[in-house]
Coordinates of C-alpha atoms in Angstrom, one line a residue:
Chain A
M1 CA 43.2 7.6 -52.9
A2 CA 45.6 5.1 -54.4
K3 CA 47.7 7.8 -56.0
F4 CA 49.6 8.7 -52.9
N5 CA 50.6 7.0 -49.6
V6 CA 48.2 8.0 -46.9
N7 CA 50.7 7.1 -44.3
S8 CA 53.6 9.3 -45.5
N9 CA 54.7 12.1 -43.1
A10 CA 53.9 14.9 -45.5
Y11 CA 50.4 13.6 -46.0
I12 CA 49.9 13.3 -42.2
I13 CA 51.1 16.8 -41.6
I14 CA 49.0 18.4 -44.4
Y15 CA 46.0 16.3 -43.3
S16 CA 46.3 17.5 -39.7
V17 CA 46.7 21.1 -40.6
V18 CA 43.7 21.1 -43.0
M19 CA 41.6 19.3 -40.4
V20 CA 42.4 21.7 -37.6
V21 CA 41.8 24.8 -39.8
I22 CA 38.4 23.5 -41.0
V23 CA 37.3 22.6 -37.4
A24 CA 38.6 25.9 -36.1
V25 CA 36.7 27.9 -38.7
L26 CA 33.6 25.9 -38.2
L27 CA 33.6 26.4 -34.4
A28 CA 34.5 30.1 -34.6
V29 CA 31.7 30.8 -37.1
T30 CA 29.1 28.9 -34.9
S31 CA 30.3 30.6 -31.8
L32 CA 30.2 34.1 -33.3
S33 CA 26.8 33.6 -35.0
L34 CA 25.2 32.2 -31.8
Q35 CA 26.9 34.6 -29.4
E36 CA 24.2 37.3 -29.5
R37 CA 21.4 34.8 -28.8
Q38 CA 23.3 33.2 -26.0
G39 CA 24.1 36.6 -24.4
E40 CA 20.3 37.4 -24.5
N41 CA 19.5 34.1 -22.8
I42 CA 22.0 34.8 -20.1
L43 CA 20.8 38.3 -19.5
N44 CA 17.2 37.2 -19.5
E45 CA 17.9 34.5 -17.0
K46 CA 19.5 37.0 -14.6
K47 CA 16.4 39.2 -14.9
Q48 CA 14.1 36.3 -14.3
Q49 CA 16.1 35.2 -11.3
I50 CA 15.8 38.7 -9.8
V51 CA 12.1 38.7 -10.4
K52 CA 11.8 35.2 -8.8
A53 CA 13.8 36.2 -5.8
L54 CA 11.2 38.9 -5.2
G55 CA 8.6 36.2 -5.0
E56 CA 7.0 36.9 -8.3
D57 CA 6.5 34.4 -11.1
P58 CA 8.8 35.3 -14.1
A59 CA 6.2 33.9 -16.4
T60 CA 3.7 36.6 -15.6
A61 CA 5.7 39.5 -14.1
A62 CA 8.3 41.2 -16.3
Y63 CA 11.5 42.5 -14.9
G64 CA 10.5 46.1 -15.8
D65 CA 7.2 45.8 -13.9
V66 CA 8.8 44.6 -10.7
V67 CA 12.1 46.3 -10.4
A68 CA 12.2 50.1 -10.1
E69 CA 16.0 50.7 -10.3
A70 CA 19.3 48.9 -10.7
A71 CA 22.1 50.7 -8.9
M72 CA 25.7 50.2 -8.0
L73 CA 26.8 50.9 -4.4
D74 CA 30.3 51.7 -3.2
K75 CA 31.9 50.2 0.0
S76 CA 30.1 52.6 2.3
G77 CA 26.7 51.9 0.8
N78 CA 26.4 55.1 -1.3
K79 CA 25.2 54.9 -4.9
I80 CA 27.9 55.3 -7.5
E81 CA 26.6 57.7 -10.2
G82 CA 27.0 57.1 -13.9
K83 CA 26.4 53.4 -14.0
N84 CA 23.8 52.2 -16.5
D85 CA 22.0 48.9 -16.5
A86 CA 24.4 47.3 -18.9
D87 CA 27.3 48.0 -16.5
I88 CA 25.4 46.6 -13.6
F89 CA 24.4 43.4 -15.4
N90 CA 28.0 43.0 -16.6
A91 CA 29.2 43.2 -13.0
L92 CA 26.9 40.3 -12.2
G93 CA 28.8 38.2 -14.7
D94 CA 32.0 38.5 -12.6
L95 CA 30.9 39.3 -9.0
T96 CA 34.1 38.5 -7.3
A97 CA 36.0 41.1 -9.4
S98 CA 33.2 43.6 -8.8
F99 CA 33.1 43.1 -5.1
D100 CA 36.9 43.3 -4.9
A101 CA 36.7 46.6 -6.8
G102 CA 34.3 47.9 -4.2
E103 CA 31.3 47.9 -6.5
F104 CA 28.1 46.2 -5.2
P105 CA 25.2 45.9 -7.6
I106 CA 21.7 46.1 -6.0
F107 CA 18.2 46.0 -7.4
K108 CA 15.4 48.1 -5.8
A109 CA 11.9 46.8 -6.3
K110 CA 8.9 49.0 -6.7
N111 CA 7.5 47.7 -3.4
G112 CA 10.6 48.8 -1.4
C113 CA 12.3 45.4 -1.3
V114 CA 15.9 45.1 -2.4
V115 CA 17.6 42.2 -4.2
V116 CA 21.4 41.6 -3.9
P117 CA 23.5 39.1 -5.8
V118 CA 25.7 36.7 -3.9
Y119 CA 28.4 34.4 -5.1
G120 CA 30.4 31.6 -3.6
A121 CA 31.9 28.1 -4.0
G122 CA 30.0 24.8 -3.7
L123 CA 31.5 21.4 -3.6
W124 CA 32.3 21.0 -7.3
G125 CA 32.2 24.5 -8.6
P126 CA 30.7 28.0 -8.3
I127 CA 27.3 28.7 -6.8
W128 CA 25.5 32.0 -7.0
G129 CA 22.2 33.5 -6.2
Y130 CA 20.0 36.5 -5.5
I131 CA 18.5 37.2 -2.1
A132 CA 15.6 39.6 -1.7
L133 CA 15.0 41.5 1.6
E134 CA 11.8 43.1 2.8
P135 CA 11.9 47.0 3.2
D136 CA 13.1 46.5 6.8
M137 CA 16.4 45.2 5.4
N138 CA 16.2 42.3 7.8
T139 CA 13.5 39.8 6.7
V140 CA 14.2 37.5 3.8
K141 CA 11.6 38.0 1.1
G142 CA 12.9 35.3 -1.1
I143 CA 16.0 33.6 -2.5
V144 CA 17.1 32.1 -5.7
M145 CA 20.2 29.9 -5.9
D146 CA 21.9 28.3 -8.8
H147 CA 25.1 26.2 -9.4
S148 CA 27.2 25.0 -12.2
G149 CA 28.1 21.5 -11.1
E150 CA 26.7 20.3 -7.8
T151 CA 25.6 16.7 -7.5
P152 CA 22.0 16.2 -8.8
G153 CA 19.7 15.0 -6.1
L154 CA 22.1 16.2 -3.4
G155 CA 23.9 19.6 -3.5
A156 CA 21.9 20.6 -6.6
E157 CA 18.8 20.6 -4.5
I158 CA 19.6 24.2 -3.6
T159 CA 17.9 25.1 -6.9
T160 CA 14.6 23.6 -5.8
S161 CA 11.7 25.6 -4.4
N162 CA 11.6 23.2 -1.4
V163 CA 15.0 24.4 -0.2
Q164 CA 14.6 28.0 -1.3
S165 CA 11.1 28.6 0.2
A166 CA 12.5 27.6 3.6
F167 CA 14.5 30.9 3.6
V168 CA 11.4 33.1 3.3
G169 CA 10.6 35.0 6.5
K170 CA 14.0 34.3 8.1
T171 CA 15.9 37.3 9.5
I172 CA 19.5 38.2 8.8
F173 CA 20.1 40.5 11.8
E174 CA 20.3 39.5 15.5
G175 CA 20.0 42.9 17.2
D176 CA 22.6 44.9 15.3
E177 CA 24.8 42.0 14.3
L178 CA 24.6 40.6 10.8
V179 CA 24.3 36.8 11.4
S180 CA 23.0 35.9 7.9
V181 CA 20.9 32.8 7.4
T182 CA 22.6 29.4 7.7
M183 CA 21.7 26.0 6.6
R184 CA 22.0 23.9 9.7
K185 CA 22.7 20.1 9.7
G186 CA 20.2 18.5 12.0
G187 CA 17.5 21.0 11.4
A188 CA 16.8 24.7 12.0
T189 CA 16.7 25.8 15.7
N190 CA 16.0 29.5 15.4
N191 CA 14.9 32.2 13.0
H192 CA 18.3 32.6 11.4
E193 CA 18.6 28.9 10.3
V194 CA 17.0 26.6 7.8
D195 CA 17.4 22.8 7.4
A196 CA 20.5 21.7 5.6
I197 CA 20.2 19.1 2.7
S198 CA 21.3 15.6 3.8
G199 CA 24.1 14.4 1.6
G200 CA 24.7 18.0 0.5
T201 CA 26.6 19.3 3.5
K202 CA 29.6 20.7 1.6
T203 CA 27.2 22.6 -0.7
C204 CA 25.3 23.9 2.2
D205 CA 28.5 25.1 3.8
G206 CA 29.2 26.9 0.6
V207 CA 25.8 28.5 0.7
N208 CA 26.3 29.7 4.3
E209 CA 29.7 31.2 3.4
M210 CA 28.2 32.8 0.2
L211 CA 25.3 34.4 2.0
K212 CA 27.4 35.6 4.9
S213 CA 30.2 37.2 2.9
G214 CA 27.8 38.5 0.2
L215 CA 25.5 40.2 2.7
T216 CA 28.4 41.6 4.6
G217 CA 29.4 43.8 1.6
Y218 CA 26.0 45.5 1.7
L219 CA 26.0 46.0 5.5
P220 CA 26.6 49.8 5.4
Y221 CA 23.6 50.1 3.0
F222 CA 21.4 47.9 5.1
N223 CA 22.3 49.8 8.3
A224 CA 21.7 53.2 6.6
N225 CA 18.3 52.2 5.3
K226 CA 17.2 50.3 8.4
S227 CA 17.7 53.3 10.6
N228 CA 15.6 55.4 8.3
K229 CA 12.6 53.5 9.4
Chain B
M1 CA 17.4 -5.8 -43.5
S2 CA 21.0 -5.4 -42.3
N3 CA 20.3 -1.7 -41.7
W4 CA 17.5 -2.6 -39.4
K5 CA 19.8 -4.8 -37.4
N6 CA 22.3 -1.9 -36.9
L7 CA 19.5 0.1 -35.3
T8 CA 17.9 -2.6 -33.1
G9 CA 20.9 -4.7 -32.2
P10 CA 22.3 -2.3 -29.7
L11 CA 19.0 -2.0 -28.0
S12 CA 19.3 -5.5 -26.5
S13 CA 21.6 -8.2 -27.8
N14 CA 24.5 -5.9 -28.5
N15 CA 23.7 -3.1 -26.0
P16 CA 26.7 -0.7 -25.5
V17 CA 26.3 -0.5 -21.7
I18 CA 25.3 -4.0 -20.6
V19 CA 26.9 -6.1 -23.3
Q20 CA 29.8 -4.1 -24.6
I21 CA 30.3 -2.6 -21.1
L22 CA 31.0 0.9 -22.5
G23 CA 30.0 4.2 -21.1
I24 CA 29.5 2.9 -17.5
C25 CA 31.1 6.0 -16.0
S26 CA 28.6 8.5 -17.3
A27 CA 25.8 6.0 -16.5
L28 CA 26.7 6.5 -12.8
A29 CA 26.9 10.2 -13.0
V30 CA 23.7 11.4 -14.7
T31 CA 21.2 8.8 -13.4
V32 CA 20.1 10.3 -10.1
K33 CA 17.1 12.0 -11.9
M34 CA 15.3 11.0 -15.0
E35 CA 15.3 14.4 -16.7
P36 CA 19.1 14.8 -17.0
A37 CA 19.3 11.2 -18.0
L38 CA 16.9 11.7 -20.9
V39 CA 18.6 14.8 -22.2
M40 CA 22.0 13.2 -21.8
G41 CA 20.7 10.2 -23.8
L42 CA 19.4 12.4 -26.6
S43 CA 22.7 14.3 -26.8
V44 CA 24.7 11.1 -27.0
I45 CA 22.4 9.8 -29.7
V46 CA 23.1 12.9 -31.8
V47 CA 26.8 12.8 -31.2
T48 CA 27.3 9.1 -31.8
A49 CA 25.3 9.3 -35.0
F50 CA 27.1 12.2 -36.5
A51 CA 30.6 11.1 -35.3
N52 CA 30.0 7.8 -36.9
L53 CA 28.7 9.5 -40.1
V54 CA 31.6 11.9 -40.4
M55 CA 34.3 9.3 -39.6
S56 CA 32.8 6.9 -42.0
L57 CA 32.9 9.5 -44.8
L58 CA 36.5 10.2 -44.0
R59 CA 37.5 6.6 -43.4
N60 CA 39.5 6.1 -46.7
G61 CA 41.6 9.3 -46.3
I62 CA 42.6 9.1 -42.7
P63 CA 46.2 8.2 -42.0
S64 CA 46.0 5.2 -39.7
R65 CA 48.8 6.5 -37.4
I66 CA 46.8 9.6 -36.4
R67 CA 43.3 8.2 -36.6
I68 CA 42.7 8.4 -32.9
I69 CA 43.6 12.1 -32.9
V70 CA 41.3 12.7 -35.8
Q71 CA 38.5 10.9 -34.0
L72 CA 39.0 13.0 -30.9
V73 CA 39.0 16.2 -32.9
V74 CA 35.8 15.3 -34.8
I75 CA 34.0 14.1 -31.6
A76 CA 35.1 17.1 -29.6
A77 CA 34.0 19.5 -32.3
L78 CA 30.6 17.9 -32.5
V79 CA 30.1 18.1 -28.8
I80 CA 31.1 21.7 -28.7
L81 CA 28.6 22.4 -31.5
V82 CA 25.9 20.6 -29.6
D83 CA 26.7 22.6 -26.5
Q84 CA 26.6 25.9 -28.4
F85 CA 23.3 25.1 -30.0
L86 CA 21.8 24.0 -26.6
K87 CA 23.0 27.3 -25.0
A88 CA 21.5 29.3 -27.8
F89 CA 18.2 27.6 -28.4
V90 CA 17.2 25.6 -25.3
Y91 CA 19.0 27.4 -22.5
D92 CA 17.1 25.7 -19.8
V93 CA 18.1 22.2 -20.9
S94 CA 21.7 23.3 -21.4
K95 CA 21.7 24.4 -17.7
Q96 CA 20.2 21.1 -16.7
L97 CA 23.1 19.2 -18.2
S98 CA 25.8 21.7 -17.1
V99 CA 29.2 19.9 -17.1
Y100 CA 27.8 16.6 -18.5
V101 CA 27.7 18.0 -22.1
G102 CA 31.4 18.4 -22.0
L103 CA 31.7 14.9 -20.6
I104 CA 30.1 13.4 -23.7
I105 CA 33.5 13.8 -25.4
T106 CA 34.9 11.2 -23.0
N107 CA 32.0 8.8 -23.4
C108 CA 33.6 5.5 -24.4
I109 CA 30.7 4.5 -26.6
I110 CA 31.3 7.2 -29.1
M111 CA 35.0 6.4 -29.7
G112 CA 34.3 2.7 -29.3
R113 CA 31.7 2.7 -32.1
V114 CA 33.8 5.0 -34.4
E115 CA 36.9 2.8 -34.0
A116 CA 35.0 -0.6 -34.1
Y117 CA 32.4 0.2 -36.7
A118 CA 32.5 3.5 -38.6
L119 CA 36.1 3.1 -39.8
G120 CA 35.2 0.0 -41.7
N121 CA 31.6 0.5 -42.9
K122 CA 29.6 2.7 -45.2
P123 CA 28.2 6.1 -44.0
W124 CA 24.5 5.2 -43.8
D125 CA 25.2 1.9 -42.0
S126 CA 27.5 3.8 -39.6
F127 CA 24.9 6.5 -39.0
L128 CA 22.3 3.9 -38.1
D129 CA 24.8 2.1 -35.9
G130 CA 25.4 5.4 -34.0
V131 CA 21.7 6.1 -33.6
G132 CA 21.2 2.5 -32.4
N133 CA 24.0 2.6 -29.8
G134 CA 22.9 6.0 -28.6
L135 CA 19.4 4.6 -28.1
G136 CA 20.7 1.6 -26.3
Y137 CA 22.7 3.8 -24.0
A138 CA 19.7 6.1 -23.4
A139 CA 17.5 3.1 -22.6
I140 CA 19.8 1.8 -19.9
L141 CA 20.2 5.3 -18.5
L142 CA 16.5 5.8 -18.2
I143 CA 16.0 2.4 -16.5
V144 CA 18.7 3.1 -14.0
A145 CA 17.4 6.7 -13.4
F146 CA 13.8 5.4 -13.0
F147 CA 14.8 3.2 -10.0
R148 CA 17.2 5.7 -8.5
E149 CA 14.7 8.6 -8.7
L150 CA 11.7 6.6 -7.6
F151 CA 13.3 5.0 -4.5
G152 CA 15.9 7.8 -3.8
S153 CA 13.6 10.9 -4.1
G154 CA 10.1 9.5 -4.4
T155 CA 9.6 11.4 -7.7
L156 CA 9.7 10.7 -11.4
F157 CA 10.7 13.5 -13.8
G158 CA 10.5 15.7 -10.7
Y159 CA 6.8 14.9 -10.0
Q160 CA 6.1 13.2 -6.7
V161 CA 4.7 9.7 -7.1
I162 CA 5.0 8.4 -3.6
P163 CA 2.1 9.8 -1.6
D164 CA 3.0 12.3 1.2
S165 CA 1.0 10.3 3.7
W166 CA 3.3 7.3 3.3
Y167 CA 6.2 9.1 4.8
I168 CA 7.2 8.5 8.4
A169 CA 7.3 12.2 8.9
N170 CA 3.5 12.3 8.2
G171 CA 2.8 9.2 10.3
G172 CA 3.4 6.6 7.5
F173 CA 5.8 3.8 7.2
Y174 CA 8.0 4.8 4.3
S175 CA 11.2 6.8 3.9
N176 CA 13.4 7.5 0.8
V177 CA 16.3 5.2 0.4
G178 CA 19.3 7.6 0.6
I179 CA 21.9 5.2 -0.8
M180 CA 20.0 5.3 -4.1
L181 CA 21.3 8.8 -4.7
F182 CA 24.9 7.7 -4.5
P183 CA 26.9 6.4 -7.5
P184 CA 27.6 2.9 -6.1
M185 CA 23.9 2.2 -6.3
A186 CA 23.9 2.9 -10.1
L187 CA 26.6 0.3 -10.5
I188 CA 24.6 -2.2 -8.5
I189 CA 21.5 -1.5 -10.6
V190 CA 23.5 -1.8 -13.8
G191 CA 24.8 -5.1 -12.5
V192 CA 21.2 -6.3 -11.8
I193 CA 20.1 -5.3 -15.3
I194 CA 23.0 -7.3 -16.7
W195 CA 22.1 -10.3 -14.6
V196 CA 18.4 -10.2 -15.7
H197 CA 19.3 -9.5 -19.3
R198 CA 21.7 -12.5 -19.5
S199 CA 19.4 -14.9 -17.8
F200 CA 17.0 -14.2 -20.8
N201 CA 19.7 -14.2 -23.4
K202 CA 21.5 -17.5 -22.8
D203 CA 23.8 -17.0 -25.8
L204 CA 25.5 -14.1 -24.0
Q205 CA 26.4 -16.1 -20.9
E206 CA 30.1 -16.8 -20.6
K207 CA 31.0 -20.5 -20.5

């Protein structure tokens, strides 16, 4: 090391370039070699959440045993033909774009329930979830919610079963009007409300907005299938 | 013998959080529950240890004018590696930590130890120093999280420890202390820990 001056400009530039290249190669190689495994994890998690929304335990019930069909709906609630499972799960990765494009993924369970994905904004970042409805397209069968950065102990409580189980049995329609289910500060007063989380008001507002706007996109489908009964 | 000191010193007499006063910010953020605090502690141990090791190996070749940049690149690269491995192999844990993994980069302990220790010491000593400081940090995190989760949520590691029948809602006398869930309470708990710690370690008291 004594041969050259470690503080000369040329050395500094060469040092930085070599360092950056080495680090870039290292990170790129790691990222590429782990990509497949990470993708599988993410896909698996989506499937598990769908199963969980339907009230089954993902540890015992496999996705294929519970869900009969994954479909893509258009704006008026009709099935878009020619979409395979991969397309549908890809759409879940970017729901905003998918909803904007008029494509609404839906999962039909073997017992007649349906699961729809919803997406919104919490206090610190995105929140998303899956809501399962009974075959009457009105009663909530179950809900799974997740977030990327809500405050642990406050907004992040939306991921706990305490909060999520409160949604079960609530109804999303008042007569023919879609009222969704809201988290109400001060406690639930009717069958379209559940208790909000104290200290997590902003996150709860986000959940309300997410459910309302998400379910609205599926309204034509719900109406069509409700009247069939 | 000096190796041993590198490892145990930061646990008490030279603790990064309560003596060196480093890494307070993340101690406030991840201590509402014990589980994220534990995983955060483990991740920080890994990153401080390897950042110290790498920087100590490189210490004679680094141009001193850009050493901070080099430190940042090494630390950031390590944190991204940790994040990638967590995502690939323990996806659940990585979800638990969410944004906090990225925040390890800005944890002052790591850069503080690299700058203060690894740049002037041998690799093995530096590695142990990193492990020790990570452990010291994790220990404080867990103590703070213990009190915050116990009194704030009535649970530990997610398991309920305060009996249901104690709660006012069930006719009892107890209710969770909401302020425990907010960051200022973490600062107060850290303050109390420092107070207790210094009253036992008189040599640390400022004259």
